[in-house]
Amino acid sequence: MDYTGLQTVVCFGEVLWDMLPGGARPGGAPLNVGIHLKRQGIHPLLVSRTGNDREGEKLRRFLLKSKMDLRFLQTDNALPTSQVLVHLDEHKNATYEICEPVAWDNIQFSKKMDNLAAKADLIVFGTLASRNETTRKTLLKFLEHSPAKRFLDVNLRPPYDTRDVVEKMLHLADFVKLNNDELQTIARWNSRNGNEEELSRWFFEYFSCSTVCVTRGANGAAILKDDKWFEHPGFKVVAVDTVGSGDSFLAGLIAQLSAGSSPEKALEYACATGAFVASRQGAVPEYSARDIEAFIK
């Protein structure tokens, strides 16, 4: 798959407040990926929905301050802006309590969105946003009406990890990012076993993906692209919290592939970005591409 020359990138799905032990912070994978893409010099469009409430207004102010394009951020007069309780373990790894229904469960398709679908080059979406039928139908219609490349970020968050919904999204994706535990889970659904590379190659064939990326937390990541397997051991840092680290990894990977970098270079850069963000507080700390290059050196 060729990612060079991206013009219109769409981040579709949940926007919310992560309720961390240290206080509330803006979050949601599409929001995080969008802001990290901005850090990398790409200017995405965010498709989501907030409530007509104080939390929604605060989230919009944050996004405007972050210079995000909000033309496709909808407002819901009935459902609240999403809040997620985040719990950190002794290794600073996060688990989540995701309430429902919330505004991003009710993203509506429109003529304006149809026009966006027609001109999009890349759509980045996750499995979590499809937990509710309304938003799932909107996403499917957007994909149906768009020639864009499809980049799926797997988020198996119980109880929103229904096999039929997840696998439907996997069959629609060109590029899939998932962690090793998620790869093992999806393999078990299909009675497959093997090592990470063997399962990635099965996944590549079964879901007809052009690229599969498997993340390993602090131990780096691997990527299967053009039938070639690449690995990176990651960068060792003292983690402050890992919220947003995977989203920054994804943005770094997209940015490097769109700039024409090799899979090895893109993987190294993405691992560095994820490690850098894990060493800072919050999902979207301030940094630039220059900071990441300096971190690698």
C-alpha angles and dihedrals in degrees: 000000000000115000097171119123099021111183107166117034119178124200108199128191145030127021118180151135116275105215099213126180087255095050142283119321131178112260151145121130097258091049092047094046090047094053092044089052087054088053086055095051098259118121110213131185116235118219111193144104135246131189124260089250143101093273091052092051091049090050092051091050090052092050092048089050087051088053093241119161106246100182090114099040104111129205123226119206095196108035124062129240108269122260124187126197109225121201120193122204126211090279091052092249113148133232122185142218106202116195125212151246099027136153097274089058086068105052107156128214115233142171088259090055091046089057090050091050091055094056101036119119097190134014119198114198140155137218094244095069089061094064090100123057096227097056091037091056090048091052093047091050091048091051091046091054096044134081088200125129109254121229112187122197108198114220111177099191111167127262089021095062101094110166098224093051094044095047092047088058092045091055089054096050130096097192123027128194118191138148125251094259090052091049090052092048094051090045090053090051086061097039092248127143137176141101123310096269093046092049091046090054091049089048090049091055100037096051094033094234122165091211136019122192120192118194124206103192110233090000097069128240146271133224132202110203130159088357091300124120120219128180137189124190094216130231123286114235138153102258118226091181133330096220107128094007093113091046092053089048089055093048091049090050093050092046093051095045090048088052090055098253120158118258089253093053093043091051093049092049093047092050090049092050092050092048093047092052092046088057091057131065119261135012098280112031119173116269141128136224087258090060090054093049089050090048091054091051 
